[in-house]
mmCIF file of C-alpha atoms and ligand atoms in Angstrom:
data_model
loop_
_atom_site.group_PDB
_atom_site.id
_atom_site.type_symbol
_atom_site.label_atom_id
_atom_site.label_comp_id
_atom_site.label_asym_id
_atom_site.label_seq_id
_atom_site.Cartn_x
_atom_site.Cartn_y
_atom_site.Cartn_z
ATOM 1 C CA UNK K 223 1.955 4.018 -68.833
ATOM 2 C CA UNK K 224 3.230 6.721 -71.200
ATOM 3 C CA UNK K 225 6.799 7.269 -72.172
ATOM 4 C CA UNK K 226 6.857 10.675 -70.541
ATOM 5 C CA UNK K 227 5.595 9.291 -67.235
ATOM 6 C CA UNK K 228 8.199 6.553 -67.257
ATOM 7 C CA UNK K 229 10.870 9.122 -68.082
ATOM 8 C CA UNK K 230 9.660 11.306 -65.237
ATOM 9 C CA UNK K 231 9.813 8.435 -62.732
ATOM 10 C CA UNK K 232 13.326 7.521 -63.828
ATOM 11 C CA UNK K 233 14.430 11.168 -63.622
ATOM 12 C CA UNK K 234 13.013 11.580 -60.127
ATOM 13 C CA UNK K 235 14.573 8.305 -59.029
ATOM 14 C CA UNK K 236 17.972 9.386 -60.317
ATOM 15 C CA UNK K 237 17.602 12.795 -58.628
ATOM 16 C CA UNK K 238 16.621 11.165 -55.338
ATOM 17 C CA UNK K 239 19.589 8.828 -55.626
ATOM 18 C CA UNK K 240 21.966 11.747 -56.216
ATOM 19 C CA UNK K 241 20.473 13.776 -53.381
ATOM 20 C CA UNK K 242 20.574 10.746 -51.143
ATOM 21 C CA UNK K 243 24.242 10.178 -51.893
ATOM 22 C CA UNK K 244 25.342 13.776 -51.576
ATOM 23 C CA UNK K 245 23.300 14.637 -48.515
ATOM 24 C CA UNK K 246 24.094 11.622 -46.451
ATOM 25 C CA UNK K 247 25.034 13.199 -43.111
ATOM 26 C CA UNK K 248 28.469 12.213 -41.939
ATOM 27 C CA UNK K 249 28.449 9.794 -39.114
ATOM 28 C CA UNK K 250 28.664 11.708 -35.846
ATOM 29 C CA UNK K 251 32.016 11.025 -34.242
ATOM 30 C CA UNK K 252 31.721 9.022 -31.115
ATOM 31 C CA UNK K 253 33.132 11.150 -28.318
ATOM 32 C CA UNK K 254 35.959 9.469 -26.521
ATOM 33 C CA UNK K 255 35.124 8.734 -22.920
ATOM 34 C CA UNK K 256 36.527 11.464 -20.664
ATOM 35 C CA UNK K 257 39.504 10.220 -18.689
ATOM 36 C CA UNK K 258 38.834 9.869 -14.985
ATOM 37 C CA UNK K 259 39.933 12.997 -13.125
ATOM 38 C CA UNK K 260 43.070 12.286 -11.109
ATOM 39 C CA UNK K 261 42.600 12.405 -7.350
ATOM 40 C CA UNK K 262 44.433 15.469 -6.079
ATOM 41 C CA UNK K 263 45.499 15.410 -2.462
ATOM 42 C CA UNK K 264 45.845 18.986 -1.251
ATOM 43 C CA UNK K 265 48.924 19.883 0.732
ATOM 44 C CA UNK K 266 48.165 21.943 3.840
ATOM 45 C CA UNK K 267 49.050 25.571 3.272
ATOM 46 C CA UNK K 268 51.534 26.865 5.798
ATOM 47 C CA UNK K 269 50.299 29.825 7.790
ATOM 48 C CA UNK K 270 52.263 32.956 7.080
ATOM 49 C CA UNK K 271 54.107 34.532 9.929
ATOM 50 C CA UNK K 272 52.553 37.823 11.004
ATOM 51 C CA UNK K 273 54.493 40.754 9.577
ATOM 52 C CA UNK K 274 57.023 42.369 11.851
ATOM 53 C CA UNK K 275 56.356 46.021 12.460
ATOM 54 C CA UNK K 276 59.325 48.264 12.997
ATOM 55 C CA UNK K 277 58.471 50.974 15.510
ATOM 56 C CA UNK K 278 59.290 54.548 14.577
ATOM 57 C CA UNK K 279 59.201 55.781 18.167
ATOM 58 C CA UNK K 280 60.411 54.292 21.420
ATOM 59 C CA UNK K 281 57.676 52.280 23.062
ATOM 60 C CA UNK K 282 56.669 51.883 26.674
ATOM 61 C CA UNK K 283 58.619 49.757 29.152
ATOM 62 C CA UNK K 284 57.122 47.085 31.387
ATOM 63 C CA UNK K 285 58.556 44.849 34.096
ATOM 64 C CA UNK K 286 57.813 41.216 34.850
ATOM 65 C CA UNK K 287 59.241 39.951 38.123
ATOM 66 C CA UNK K 288 60.391 36.358 38.497
ATOM 67 C CA UNK K 289 59.995 34.907 41.970
ATOM 68 C CA UNK K 290 59.974 31.427 43.478
ATOM 69 C CA UNK K 291 56.330 31.101 42.406
ATOM 70 C CA UNK K 292 56.785 32.183 38.786
ATOM 71 C CA UNK K 293 56.201 35.303 36.703
ATOM 72 C CA UNK K 294 54.358 38.395 37.985
ATOM 73 C CA UNK K 295 52.356 39.400 36.066
ATOM 74 C CA UNK K 296 51.862 36.226 34.062
ATOM 75 C CA UNK K 297 50.085 38.040 31.239
ATOM 76 C CA UNK K 298 50.679 41.442 29.672
ATOM 77 C CA UNK K 299 49.022 43.259 26.766
ATOM 78 C CA UNK K 300 51.395 45.717 25.110
ATOM 79 C CA UNK K 301 51.791 47.573 21.827
ATOM 80 C CA UNK K 302 54.305 46.728 19.116
ATOM 81 C CA UNK K 303 57.550 48.469 19.975
ATOM 82 C CA UNK K 304 57.099 48.176 23.742
ATOM 83 C CA UNK K 305 59.791 46.557 25.888
ATOM 84 C CA UNK K 306 59.525 44.133 28.770
ATOM 85 C CA UNK K 307 62.248 43.677 31.362
ATOM 86 C CA UNK K 308 62.283 40.340 33.209
ATOM 87 C CA UNK K 309 63.865 40.758 36.653
ATOM 88 C CA UNK K 310 64.899 37.781 38.742
ATOM 89 C CA UNK K 311 63.772 38.429 42.322
ATOM 90 C CA UNK K 312 64.453 34.836 43.348
ATOM 91 C CA UNK K 313 67.599 33.301 44.814
ATOM 92 C CA UNK K 314 67.475 30.534 42.189
ATOM 93 C CA UNK K 315 68.343 31.209 38.542
ATOM 94 C CA UNK K 316 65.556 31.665 35.990
ATOM 95 C CA UNK K 317 65.604 31.704 32.172
ATOM 96 C CA UNK K 318 62.704 33.522 30.463
ATOM 97 C CA UNK K 319 62.264 32.460 26.832
ATOM 98 C CA UNK K 320 59.709 32.211 24.046
ATOM 99 C CA UNK K 321 57.748 28.976 23.727
ATOM 100 C CA UNK K 322 58.025 26.264 22.574
ATOM 101 C CA UNK K 323 60.329 24.534 24.975
ATOM 102 C CA UNK K 324 62.973 23.424 24.185
ATOM 103 C CA UNK K 325 63.437 25.124 20.800
ATOM 104 C CA UNK K 326 62.091 28.609 21.709
ATOM 105 C CA UNK K 327 61.001 29.514 18.166
ATOM 106 C CA UNK K 328 57.346 30.559 18.570
ATOM 107 C CA UNK K 329 58.258 34.248 18.559
ATOM 108 C CA UNK K 330 59.236 35.231 14.972
ATOM 109 C CA UNK K 331 62.988 35.016 14.469
ATOM 110 C CA UNK K 332 63.646 33.469 17.853
ATOM 111 C CA UNK K 333 65.385 30.140 18.321
ATOM 112 C CA UNK K 334 67.532 28.700 21.070
ATOM 113 C CA UNK K 335 69.983 27.875 18.254
ATOM 114 C CA UNK K 336 70.785 31.611 18.064
ATOM 115 C CA UNK K 337 71.973 31.702 21.680
ATOM 116 C CA UNK K 338 75.716 32.230 21.702
ATOM 117 C CA UNK K 339 75.659 33.787 18.214
ATOM 118 C CA UNK K 340 75.670 37.392 17.023
ATOM 119 C CA UNK K 341 71.859 37.219 16.892
ATOM 120 C CA UNK K 342 71.523 36.411 20.594
ATOM 121 C CA UNK K 343 70.469 39.982 21.396
ATOM 122 C CA UNK K 344 67.648 39.933 18.812
ATOM 123 C CA UNK K 345 65.595 37.039 20.180
ATOM 124 C CA UNK K 346 62.971 36.555 22.909
ATOM 125 C CA UNK K 347 65.300 34.413 25.000
ATOM 126 C CA UNK K 348 67.636 35.337 27.858
ATOM 127 C CA UNK K 349 69.859 32.475 26.608
ATOM 128 C CA UNK K 350 71.031 31.733 30.159
ATOM 129 C CA UNK K 351 69.781 31.517 33.672
ATOM 130 C CA UNK K 352 69.468 34.974 35.229
ATOM 131 C CA UNK K 353 70.984 35.124 38.702
ATOM 132 C CA UNK K 354 69.299 36.964 41.524
ATOM 133 C CA UNK K 355 68.964 40.638 40.624
ATOM 134 C CA UNK K 356 69.845 40.143 36.961
ATOM 135 C CA UNK K 357 67.456 41.180 34.241
ATOM 136 C CA UNK K 358 66.699 40.552 30.577
ATOM 137 C CA UNK K 359 64.976 43.131 28.351
ATOM 138 C CA UNK K 360 63.312 42.409 25.042
ATOM 139 C CA UNK K 361 61.466 44.734 22.631
ATOM 140 C CA UNK K 362 58.390 43.166 21.003
ATOM 141 C CA UNK K 363 57.936 44.344 17.417
ATOM 142 C CA UNK K 364 55.831 41.458 16.141
ATOM 143 C CA UNK K 365 52.088 41.652 16.784
ATOM 144 C CA UNK K 366 50.528 38.457 18.089
ATOM 145 C CA UNK K 367 50.123 36.264 21.147
ATOM 146 C CA UNK K 368 53.465 35.044 22.441
ATOM 147 C CA UNK K 369 53.526 32.462 25.234
ATOM 148 C CA UNK K 370 56.761 32.097 27.154
ATOM 149 C CA UNK K 371 58.201 29.960 29.943
ATOM 150 C CA UNK K 372 61.088 29.558 32.353
ATOM 151 C CA UNK K 373 63.537 27.278 30.561
ATOM 152 C CA UNK K 374 64.851 26.053 33.929
ATOM 153 C CA UNK K 375 61.345 25.400 35.356
ATOM 154 C CA UNK K 376 59.156 24.634 32.384
ATOM 155 C CA UNK K 377 55.883 24.676 34.346
ATOM 156 C CA UNK K 378 56.336 28.434 34.958
ATOM 157 C CA UNK K 379 54.596 30.130 32.057
ATOM 158 C CA UNK K 380 53.120 33.419 30.859
ATOM 159 C CA UNK K 381 51.739 35.119 27.769
ATOM 160 C CA UNK K 382 52.611 38.415 26.093
ATOM 161 C CA UNK K 383 49.978 39.843 23.743
ATOM 162 C CA UNK K 384 51.347 42.444 21.322
ATOM 163 C CA UNK K 385 48.880 44.736 19.566
ATOM 164 C CA UNK K 386 49.688 46.632 16.390
HETATM 165 CU CU1 LIG X 235 62.700 26.120 27.195
#
């Protein structure tokens, strides 16, 4: 083996060693295991109250009579801004009010807690038993389906549907 060949082999070996050292790929980092996703329990989203429409003109007027057998008619479909007058045609007292008994807060803004306050005239609630011949009028500005009852005879019920 000649000197030049030996020199060549040594040179190549050294070059390979240098290349091997400088081109050693860095060890790939081991990805950390992803943390387990926390279990999220979703809270139920409260339904928004339907918006209250303020009428710009005076609406129509309707009458519901209260007799010993209940409300007549028991159901009415009206437009927002219309008024309903409940008239007691019975000898016994009757108390028309929004559901739910006994809190009367189904209709937006209504609550039996407002009876006897300055807001008494703004709620779907007569706030007392109407005597024979007495009446209670309420203007419905909120669109929706509004069941009501006789607070003194809870089985007597009806439903007002208010369209926009
Ligand atoms: Cu009631």
